[in-house]
PDB file of C-alpha atoms in Angstrom:
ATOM      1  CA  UNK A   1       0.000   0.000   0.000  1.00  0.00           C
ATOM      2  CA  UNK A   2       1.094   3.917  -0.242  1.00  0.00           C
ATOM      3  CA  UNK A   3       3.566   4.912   2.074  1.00  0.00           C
ATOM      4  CA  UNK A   4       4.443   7.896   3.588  1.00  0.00           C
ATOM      5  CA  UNK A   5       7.714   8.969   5.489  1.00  0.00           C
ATOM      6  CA  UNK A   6       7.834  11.815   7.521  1.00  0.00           C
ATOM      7  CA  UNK A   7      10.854  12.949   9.363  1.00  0.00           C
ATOM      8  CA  UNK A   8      12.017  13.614  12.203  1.00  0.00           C
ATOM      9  CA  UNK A   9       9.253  12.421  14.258  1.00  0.00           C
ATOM     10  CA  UNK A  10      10.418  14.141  17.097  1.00  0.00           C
ATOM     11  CA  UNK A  11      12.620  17.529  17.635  1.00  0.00           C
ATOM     12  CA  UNK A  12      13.574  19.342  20.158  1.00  0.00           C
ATOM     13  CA  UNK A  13      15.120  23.013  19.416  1.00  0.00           C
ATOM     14  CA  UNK A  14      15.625  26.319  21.210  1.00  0.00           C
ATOM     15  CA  UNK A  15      13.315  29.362  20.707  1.00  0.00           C
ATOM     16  CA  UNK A  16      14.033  31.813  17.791  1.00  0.00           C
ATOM     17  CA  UNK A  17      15.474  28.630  15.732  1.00  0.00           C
ATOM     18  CA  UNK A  18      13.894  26.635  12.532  1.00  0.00           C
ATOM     19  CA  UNK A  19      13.011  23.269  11.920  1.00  0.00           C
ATOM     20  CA  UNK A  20      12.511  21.792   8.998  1.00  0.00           C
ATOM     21  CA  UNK A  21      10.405  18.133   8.382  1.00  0.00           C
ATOM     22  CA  UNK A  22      10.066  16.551   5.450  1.00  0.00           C
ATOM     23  CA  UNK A  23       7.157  14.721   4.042  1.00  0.00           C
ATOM     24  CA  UNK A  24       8.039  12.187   1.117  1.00  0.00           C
ATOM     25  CA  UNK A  25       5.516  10.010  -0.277  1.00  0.00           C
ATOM     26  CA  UNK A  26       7.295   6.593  -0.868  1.00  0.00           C
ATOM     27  CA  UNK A  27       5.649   4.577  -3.633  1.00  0.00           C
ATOM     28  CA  UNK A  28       3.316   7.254  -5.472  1.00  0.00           C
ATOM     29  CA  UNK A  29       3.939  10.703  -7.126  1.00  0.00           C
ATOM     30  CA  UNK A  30       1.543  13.414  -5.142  1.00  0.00           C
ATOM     31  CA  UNK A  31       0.989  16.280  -6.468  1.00  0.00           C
ATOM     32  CA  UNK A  32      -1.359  17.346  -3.487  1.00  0.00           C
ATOM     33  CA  UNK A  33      -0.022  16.898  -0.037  1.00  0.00           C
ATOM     34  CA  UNK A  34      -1.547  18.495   3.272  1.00  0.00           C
ATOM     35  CA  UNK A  35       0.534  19.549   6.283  1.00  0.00           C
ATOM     36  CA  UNK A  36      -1.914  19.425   9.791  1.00  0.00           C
ATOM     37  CA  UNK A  37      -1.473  20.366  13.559  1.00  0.00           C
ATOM     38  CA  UNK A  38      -2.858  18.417  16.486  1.00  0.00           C
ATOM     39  CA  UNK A  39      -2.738  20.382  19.753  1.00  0.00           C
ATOM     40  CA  UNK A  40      -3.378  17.951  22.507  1.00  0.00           C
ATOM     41  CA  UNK A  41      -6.704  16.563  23.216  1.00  0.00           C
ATOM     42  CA  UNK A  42      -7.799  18.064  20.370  1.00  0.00           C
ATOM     43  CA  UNK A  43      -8.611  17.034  16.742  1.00  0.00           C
ATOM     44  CA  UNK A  44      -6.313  17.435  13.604  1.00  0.00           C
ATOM     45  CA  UNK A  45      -6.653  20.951  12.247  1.00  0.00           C
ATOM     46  CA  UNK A  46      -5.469  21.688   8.326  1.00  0.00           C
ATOM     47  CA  UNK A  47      -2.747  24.570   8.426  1.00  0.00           C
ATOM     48  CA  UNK A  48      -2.244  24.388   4.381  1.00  0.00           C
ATOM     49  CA  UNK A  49      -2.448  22.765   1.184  1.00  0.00           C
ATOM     50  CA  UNK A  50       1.112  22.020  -0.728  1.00  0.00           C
ATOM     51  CA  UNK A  51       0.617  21.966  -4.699  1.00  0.00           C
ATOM     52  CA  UNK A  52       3.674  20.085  -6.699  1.00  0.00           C
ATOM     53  CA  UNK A  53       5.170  23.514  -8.947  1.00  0.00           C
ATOM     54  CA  UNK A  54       2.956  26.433  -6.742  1.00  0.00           C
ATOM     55  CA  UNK A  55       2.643  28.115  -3.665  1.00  0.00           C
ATOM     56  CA  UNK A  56       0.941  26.434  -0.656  1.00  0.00           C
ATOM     57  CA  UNK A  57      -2.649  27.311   0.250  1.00  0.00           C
ATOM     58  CA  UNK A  58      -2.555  28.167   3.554  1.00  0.00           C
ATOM     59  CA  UNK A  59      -5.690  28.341   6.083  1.00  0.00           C
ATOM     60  CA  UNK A  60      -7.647  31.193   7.496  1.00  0.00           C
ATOM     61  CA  UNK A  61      -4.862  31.821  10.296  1.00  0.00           C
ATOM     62  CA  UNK A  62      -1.846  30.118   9.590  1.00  0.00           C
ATOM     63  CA  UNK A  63       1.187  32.287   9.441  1.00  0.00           C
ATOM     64  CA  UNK A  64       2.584  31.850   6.142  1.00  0.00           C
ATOM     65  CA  UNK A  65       5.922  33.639   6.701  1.00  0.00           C
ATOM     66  CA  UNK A  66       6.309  31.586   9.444  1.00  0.00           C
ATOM     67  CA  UNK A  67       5.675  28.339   8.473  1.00  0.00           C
ATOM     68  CA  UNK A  68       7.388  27.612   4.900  1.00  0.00           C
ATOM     69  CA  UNK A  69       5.794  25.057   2.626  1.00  0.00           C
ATOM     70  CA  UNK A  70       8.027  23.839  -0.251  1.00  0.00           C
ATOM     71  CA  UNK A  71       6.395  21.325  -2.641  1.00  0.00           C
ATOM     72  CA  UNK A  72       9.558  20.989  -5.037  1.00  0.00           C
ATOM     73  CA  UNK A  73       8.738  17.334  -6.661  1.00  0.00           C
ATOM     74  CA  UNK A  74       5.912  14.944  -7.034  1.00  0.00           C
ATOM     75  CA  UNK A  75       6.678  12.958  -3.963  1.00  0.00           C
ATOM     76  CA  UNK A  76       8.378  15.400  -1.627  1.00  0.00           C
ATOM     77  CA  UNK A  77       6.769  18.507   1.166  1.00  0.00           C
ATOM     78  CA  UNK A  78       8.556  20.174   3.397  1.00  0.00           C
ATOM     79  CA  UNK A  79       7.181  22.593   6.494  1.00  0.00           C
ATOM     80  CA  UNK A  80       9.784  24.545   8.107  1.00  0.00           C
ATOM     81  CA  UNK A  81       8.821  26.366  11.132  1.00  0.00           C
ATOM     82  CA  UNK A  82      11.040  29.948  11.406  1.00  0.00           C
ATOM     83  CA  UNK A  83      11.813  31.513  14.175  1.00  0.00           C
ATOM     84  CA  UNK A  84       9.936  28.798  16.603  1.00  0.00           C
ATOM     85  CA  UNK A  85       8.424  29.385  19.626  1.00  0.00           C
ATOM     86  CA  UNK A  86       7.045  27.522  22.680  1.00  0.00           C
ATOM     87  CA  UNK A  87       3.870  28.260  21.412  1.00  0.00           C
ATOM     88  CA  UNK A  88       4.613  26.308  18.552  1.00  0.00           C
ATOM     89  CA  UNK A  89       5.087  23.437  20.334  1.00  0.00           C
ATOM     90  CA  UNK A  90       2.464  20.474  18.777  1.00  0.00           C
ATOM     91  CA  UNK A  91       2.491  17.431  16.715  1.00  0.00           C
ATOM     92  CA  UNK A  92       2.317  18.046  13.256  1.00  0.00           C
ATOM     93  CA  UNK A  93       1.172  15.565  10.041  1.00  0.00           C
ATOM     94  CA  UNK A  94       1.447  15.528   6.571  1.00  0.00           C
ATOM     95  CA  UNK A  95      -1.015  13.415   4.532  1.00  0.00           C
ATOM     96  CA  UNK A  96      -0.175  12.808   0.764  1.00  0.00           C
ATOM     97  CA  UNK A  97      -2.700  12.405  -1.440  1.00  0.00           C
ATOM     98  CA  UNK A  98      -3.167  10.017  -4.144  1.00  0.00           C
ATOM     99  CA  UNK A  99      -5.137   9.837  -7.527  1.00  0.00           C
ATOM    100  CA  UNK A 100      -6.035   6.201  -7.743  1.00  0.00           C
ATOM    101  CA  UNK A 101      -8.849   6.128 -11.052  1.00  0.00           C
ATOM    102  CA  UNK A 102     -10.836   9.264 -10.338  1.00  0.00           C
ATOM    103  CA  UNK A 103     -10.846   9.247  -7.044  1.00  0.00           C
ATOM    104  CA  UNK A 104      -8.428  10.294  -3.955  1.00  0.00           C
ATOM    105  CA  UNK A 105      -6.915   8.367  -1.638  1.00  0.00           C
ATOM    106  CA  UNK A 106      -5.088   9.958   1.478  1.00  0.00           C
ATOM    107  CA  UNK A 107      -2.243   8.383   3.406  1.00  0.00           C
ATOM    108  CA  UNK A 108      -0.573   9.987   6.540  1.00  0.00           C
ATOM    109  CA  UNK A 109       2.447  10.426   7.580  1.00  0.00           C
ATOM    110  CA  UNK A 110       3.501   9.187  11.656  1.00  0.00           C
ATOM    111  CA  UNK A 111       3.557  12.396  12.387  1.00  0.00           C
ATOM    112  CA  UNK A 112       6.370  15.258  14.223  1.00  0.00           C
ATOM    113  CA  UNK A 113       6.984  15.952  17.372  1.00  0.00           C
ATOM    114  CA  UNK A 114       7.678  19.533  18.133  1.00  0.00           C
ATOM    115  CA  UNK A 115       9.145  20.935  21.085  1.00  0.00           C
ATOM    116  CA  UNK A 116      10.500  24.392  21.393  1.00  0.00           C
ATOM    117  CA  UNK A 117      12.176  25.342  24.519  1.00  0.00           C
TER     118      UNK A 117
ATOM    119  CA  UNK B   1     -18.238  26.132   4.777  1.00  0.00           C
ATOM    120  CA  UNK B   2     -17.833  22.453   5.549  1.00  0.00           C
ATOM    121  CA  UNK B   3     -18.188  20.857   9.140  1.00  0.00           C
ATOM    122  CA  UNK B   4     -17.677  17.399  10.578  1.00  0.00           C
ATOM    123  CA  UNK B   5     -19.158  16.650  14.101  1.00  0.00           C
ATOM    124  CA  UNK B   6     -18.529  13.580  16.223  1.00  0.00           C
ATOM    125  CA  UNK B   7     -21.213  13.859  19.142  1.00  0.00           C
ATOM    126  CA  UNK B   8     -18.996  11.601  21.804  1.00  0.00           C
ATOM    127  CA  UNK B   9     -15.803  13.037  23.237  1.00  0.00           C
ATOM    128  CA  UNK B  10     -14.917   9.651  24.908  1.00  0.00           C
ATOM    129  CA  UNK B  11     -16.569   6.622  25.032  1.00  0.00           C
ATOM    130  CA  UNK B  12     -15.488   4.173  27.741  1.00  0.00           C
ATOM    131  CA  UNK B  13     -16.607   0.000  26.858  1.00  0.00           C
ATOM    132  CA  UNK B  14     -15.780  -2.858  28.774  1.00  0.00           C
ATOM    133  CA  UNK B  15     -13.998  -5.615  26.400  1.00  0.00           C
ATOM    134  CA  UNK B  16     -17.300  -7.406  24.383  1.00  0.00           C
ATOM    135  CA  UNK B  17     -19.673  -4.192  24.537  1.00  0.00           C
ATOM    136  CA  UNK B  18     -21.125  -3.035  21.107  1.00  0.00           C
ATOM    137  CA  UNK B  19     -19.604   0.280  19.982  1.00  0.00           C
ATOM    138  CA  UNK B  20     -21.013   2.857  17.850  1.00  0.00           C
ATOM    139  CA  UNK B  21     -19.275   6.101  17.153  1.00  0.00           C
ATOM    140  CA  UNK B  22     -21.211   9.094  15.706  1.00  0.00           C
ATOM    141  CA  UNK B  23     -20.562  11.074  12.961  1.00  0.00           C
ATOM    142  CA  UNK B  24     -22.758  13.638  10.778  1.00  0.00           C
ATOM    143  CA  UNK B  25     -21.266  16.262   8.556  1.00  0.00           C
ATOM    144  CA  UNK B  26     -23.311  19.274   6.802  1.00  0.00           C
ATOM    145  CA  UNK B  27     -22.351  19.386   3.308  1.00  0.00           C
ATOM    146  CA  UNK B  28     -24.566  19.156   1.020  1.00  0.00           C
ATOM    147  CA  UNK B  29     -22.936  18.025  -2.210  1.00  0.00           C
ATOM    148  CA  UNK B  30     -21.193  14.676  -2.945  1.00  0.00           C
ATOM    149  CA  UNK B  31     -18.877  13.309  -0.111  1.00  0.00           C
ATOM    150  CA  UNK B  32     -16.328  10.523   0.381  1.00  0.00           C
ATOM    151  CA  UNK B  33     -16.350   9.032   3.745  1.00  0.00           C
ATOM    152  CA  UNK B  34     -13.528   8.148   5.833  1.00  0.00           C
ATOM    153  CA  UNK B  35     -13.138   6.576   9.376  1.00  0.00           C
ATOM    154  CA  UNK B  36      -9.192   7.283  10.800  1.00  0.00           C
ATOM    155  CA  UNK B  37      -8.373   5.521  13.948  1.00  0.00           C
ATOM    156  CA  UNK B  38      -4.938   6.786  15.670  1.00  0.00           C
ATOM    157  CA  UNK B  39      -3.316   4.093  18.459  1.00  0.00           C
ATOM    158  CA  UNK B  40      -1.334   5.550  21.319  1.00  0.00           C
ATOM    159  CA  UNK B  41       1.884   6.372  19.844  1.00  0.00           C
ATOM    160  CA  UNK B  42       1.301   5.447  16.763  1.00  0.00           C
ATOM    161  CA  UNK B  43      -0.476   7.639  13.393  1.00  0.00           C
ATOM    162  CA  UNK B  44      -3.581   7.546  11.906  1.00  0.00           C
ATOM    163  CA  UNK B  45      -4.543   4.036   9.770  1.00  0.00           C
ATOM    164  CA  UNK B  46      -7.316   4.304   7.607  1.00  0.00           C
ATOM    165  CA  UNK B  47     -10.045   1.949   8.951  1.00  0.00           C
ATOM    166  CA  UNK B  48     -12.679   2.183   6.128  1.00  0.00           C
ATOM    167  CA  UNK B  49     -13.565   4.390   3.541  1.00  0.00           C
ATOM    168  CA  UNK B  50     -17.031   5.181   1.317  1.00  0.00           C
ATOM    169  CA  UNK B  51     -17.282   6.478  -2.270  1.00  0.00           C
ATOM    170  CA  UNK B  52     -20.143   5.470  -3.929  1.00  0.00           C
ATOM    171  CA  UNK B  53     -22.622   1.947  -3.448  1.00  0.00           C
ATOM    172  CA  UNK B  54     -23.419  -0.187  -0.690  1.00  0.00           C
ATOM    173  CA  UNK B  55     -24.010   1.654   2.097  1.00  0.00           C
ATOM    174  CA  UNK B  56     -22.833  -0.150   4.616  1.00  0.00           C
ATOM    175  CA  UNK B  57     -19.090   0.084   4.578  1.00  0.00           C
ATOM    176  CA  UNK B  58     -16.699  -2.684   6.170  1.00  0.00           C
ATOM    177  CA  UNK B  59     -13.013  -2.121   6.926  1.00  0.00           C
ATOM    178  CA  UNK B  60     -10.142  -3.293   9.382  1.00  0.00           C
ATOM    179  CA  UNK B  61     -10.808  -5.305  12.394  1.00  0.00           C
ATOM    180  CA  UNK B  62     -13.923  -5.929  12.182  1.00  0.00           C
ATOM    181  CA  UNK B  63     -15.406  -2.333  11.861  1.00  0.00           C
ATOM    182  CA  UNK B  64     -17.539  -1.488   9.611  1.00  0.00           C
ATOM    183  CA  UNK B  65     -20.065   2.135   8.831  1.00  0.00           C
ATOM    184  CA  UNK B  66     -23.439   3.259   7.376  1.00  0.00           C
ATOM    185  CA  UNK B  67     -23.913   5.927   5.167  1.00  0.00           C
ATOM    186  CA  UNK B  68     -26.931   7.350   5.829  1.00  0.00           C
ATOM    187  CA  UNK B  69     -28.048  10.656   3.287  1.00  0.00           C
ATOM    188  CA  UNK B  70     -30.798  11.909   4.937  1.00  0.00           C
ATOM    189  CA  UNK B  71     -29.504  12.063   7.834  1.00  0.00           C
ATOM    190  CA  UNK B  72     -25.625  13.284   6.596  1.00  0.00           C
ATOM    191  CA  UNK B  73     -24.080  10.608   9.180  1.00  0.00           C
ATOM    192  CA  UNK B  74     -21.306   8.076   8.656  1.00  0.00           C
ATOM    193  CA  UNK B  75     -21.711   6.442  12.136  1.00  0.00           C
ATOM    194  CA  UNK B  76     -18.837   3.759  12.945  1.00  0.00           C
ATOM    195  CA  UNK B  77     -20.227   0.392  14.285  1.00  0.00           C
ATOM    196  CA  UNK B  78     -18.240  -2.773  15.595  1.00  0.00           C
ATOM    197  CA  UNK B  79     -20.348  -5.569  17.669  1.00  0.00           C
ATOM    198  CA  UNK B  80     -17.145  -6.354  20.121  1.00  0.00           C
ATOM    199  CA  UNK B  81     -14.940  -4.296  21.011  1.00  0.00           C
ATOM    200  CA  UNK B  82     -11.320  -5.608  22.120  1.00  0.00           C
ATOM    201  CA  UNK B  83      -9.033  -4.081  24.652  1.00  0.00           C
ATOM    202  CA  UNK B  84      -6.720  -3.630  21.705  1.00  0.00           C
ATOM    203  CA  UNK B  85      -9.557  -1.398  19.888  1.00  0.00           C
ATOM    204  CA  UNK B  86      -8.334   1.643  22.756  1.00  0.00           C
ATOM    205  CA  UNK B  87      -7.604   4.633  20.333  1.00  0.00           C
ATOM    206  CA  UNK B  88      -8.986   7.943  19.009  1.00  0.00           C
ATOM    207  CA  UNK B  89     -11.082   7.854  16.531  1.00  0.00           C
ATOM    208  CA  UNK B  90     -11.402  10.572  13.614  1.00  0.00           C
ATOM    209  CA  UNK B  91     -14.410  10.793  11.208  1.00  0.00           C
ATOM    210  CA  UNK B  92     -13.555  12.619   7.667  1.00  0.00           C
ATOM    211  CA  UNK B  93     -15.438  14.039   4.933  1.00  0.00           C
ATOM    212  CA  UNK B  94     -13.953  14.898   1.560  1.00  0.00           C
ATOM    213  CA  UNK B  95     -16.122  16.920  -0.632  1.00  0.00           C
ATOM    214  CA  UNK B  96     -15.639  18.387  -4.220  1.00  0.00           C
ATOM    215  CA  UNK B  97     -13.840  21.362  -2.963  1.00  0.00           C
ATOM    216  CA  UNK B  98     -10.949  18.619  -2.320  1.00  0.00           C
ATOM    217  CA  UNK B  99     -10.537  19.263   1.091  1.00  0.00           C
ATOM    218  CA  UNK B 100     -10.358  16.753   3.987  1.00  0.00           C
ATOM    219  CA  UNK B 101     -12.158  17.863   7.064  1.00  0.00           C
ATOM    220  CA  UNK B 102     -11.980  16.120   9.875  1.00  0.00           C
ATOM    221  CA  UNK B 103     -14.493  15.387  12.924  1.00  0.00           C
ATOM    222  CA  UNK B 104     -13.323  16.628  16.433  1.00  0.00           C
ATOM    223  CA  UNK B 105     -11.973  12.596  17.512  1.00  0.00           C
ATOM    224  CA  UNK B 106     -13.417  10.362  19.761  1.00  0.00           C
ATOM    225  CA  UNK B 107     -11.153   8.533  22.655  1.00  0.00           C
ATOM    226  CA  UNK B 108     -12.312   4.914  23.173  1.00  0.00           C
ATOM    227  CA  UNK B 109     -11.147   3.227  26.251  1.00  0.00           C
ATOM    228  CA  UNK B 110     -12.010  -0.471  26.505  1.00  0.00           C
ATOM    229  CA  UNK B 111     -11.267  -2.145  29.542  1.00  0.00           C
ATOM    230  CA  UNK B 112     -10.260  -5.653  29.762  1.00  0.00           C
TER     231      UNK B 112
END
C-alpha cells in the first residue's frame, strides 16, 4: 500500500530557531499533499495545502511567513517552522494524497513531534 | 463552509460491549467518507472508507459504517470491542472542494 515517510518524528530546538520536516511520499507521485497540527486533546486541524510547482494554500490563520511550505517534486513537502516558539510546540502531520482512477486516496504520515524550549 | 461533528468526546466500553461512534457532517454536495483511527503512539490508519454503493461500509478489524443521506451521518459500528480497539477515533469528509475535514476525535477506552 502507499507509504508515507515523515521525518524527524520528534525535535527538540531552542526558541528563535527553525526546523525543517520533510514529508516524502514513498511509492506514489503526489501532487497534493496536506501539512496538519494536532494540539493535545484536540482534533487534527489543516494549516495548508502544498501543490507540486505552486505556492501552498494556507488556512484562514496560519502564518505563512512563518511556516514555509516547499512542494519541489511529485513525492516530496517540506514545512519549516522559522523563528519557533514555545507556542509552537504540537504534533504536526502531513497526509499525501493520491489519484487512484478518479478518485483520492489519502495516506498519513507518523507524524512530528515539536518541542520548542 | 464544511463541518464534521462527532457527538462523543470519549466513550469508555468494557472488552465485548457493542460500539457505535457518531458522525454527521453538513455538506450538502457529494462526499467521500472516511473513518481514521490513531493508536497511542502510533499515526492515523485508515479503517474504512465510502465512495459510492453499498451503504454499509466494512473495513479493518472488524469495523464497519453506514452511510446514511438523509440524515448526513457516517456512524462507525463494531459488535465487540477488544481491549486492543483503545484509540482515538477521527471521522472525515472529503467533498468536491478537495478538502479533507476532519471530525473533532473520539477517545475509546475499553477495559479488559
Amino acid at each position: 500500500g502507499a507509504v508515507v515517510s515523515q521525518h524527524p518524528s520528534r525535535v527538540i530546538c531552542k526558541s528563535g530557531t527553525s526546523v525543517k520536516i520533510e514529508c516524502r511520499s514513498l511509492d506514489f507521485q503526489a501532487t497534493t499533499m496536506f501539512w496538519y497540527r494536532q494540539f493535545p486533546k484536540q482534533s487534527l486541524m489543516l494549516m495548508a495545502t502544498s501543490n507540486e510547482g505552486s505556492k501552498a494554500t494556507y488556512e484562514q490563520g496560519v502564518e505563512k511567513d512563518k511556516f514555509l511550505i516547499n512542494h519541489a517534486s511529485l513525492t516530496l513537502s517540506t514545512l519549516t517552522v522559522t523563528s519557533a516558539h514555545p507556542e509552537d510546540s504540537s504534533f504536526y502531520i502531513c497526509s499525501a494524497r493520491e489519484d487512484i482512477r478518479g478518485y483520492y486516496g489519502y495516506t498519513f504520515g507518523s507524524g512530528t513531534r515539536l518541542t520548542v524550549v | 463552509a464544511q463541518s464534521v461533528s462527532q457527538h462523543n468526546h470519549h466513550v469508555i466500553l468494557s472488552e465485548a460491549a457493542s460500539l457505535e461512534l457518531g458522525c454527521n457532517y453538513s455538506y450538502g454536495g457529494t462526499v467521500n467518507l472516511f473513518w481514521y483511527v490513531q493508536y497511542p503512539g502510533q499515526h492515523l490508519q485508515l479503517l474504512l472508507k465510502y465512495f459510492s454503493g453499498d451503504p454499509l461500509v466494512k473495513g479493518i478489524k472488524g469495523f464497519e459504517a453506514e452511510f446514511i443521506k438523509s440524515k448526513f451521518s457516517f456512524n462507525l459500528r463494531k459488535p465487540s470491542v477488544q481491549w486492543s480497539d483503545t484509540a482515538e477515533y477521527f471521522c472525515a469528509v472529503w467533498n468536491a472542494g478537495n478538502m479533507l475535514t476532519f471530525g473533532g476525535g473520539t477517545r475509546l477506552m475499553v477495559k479488559p
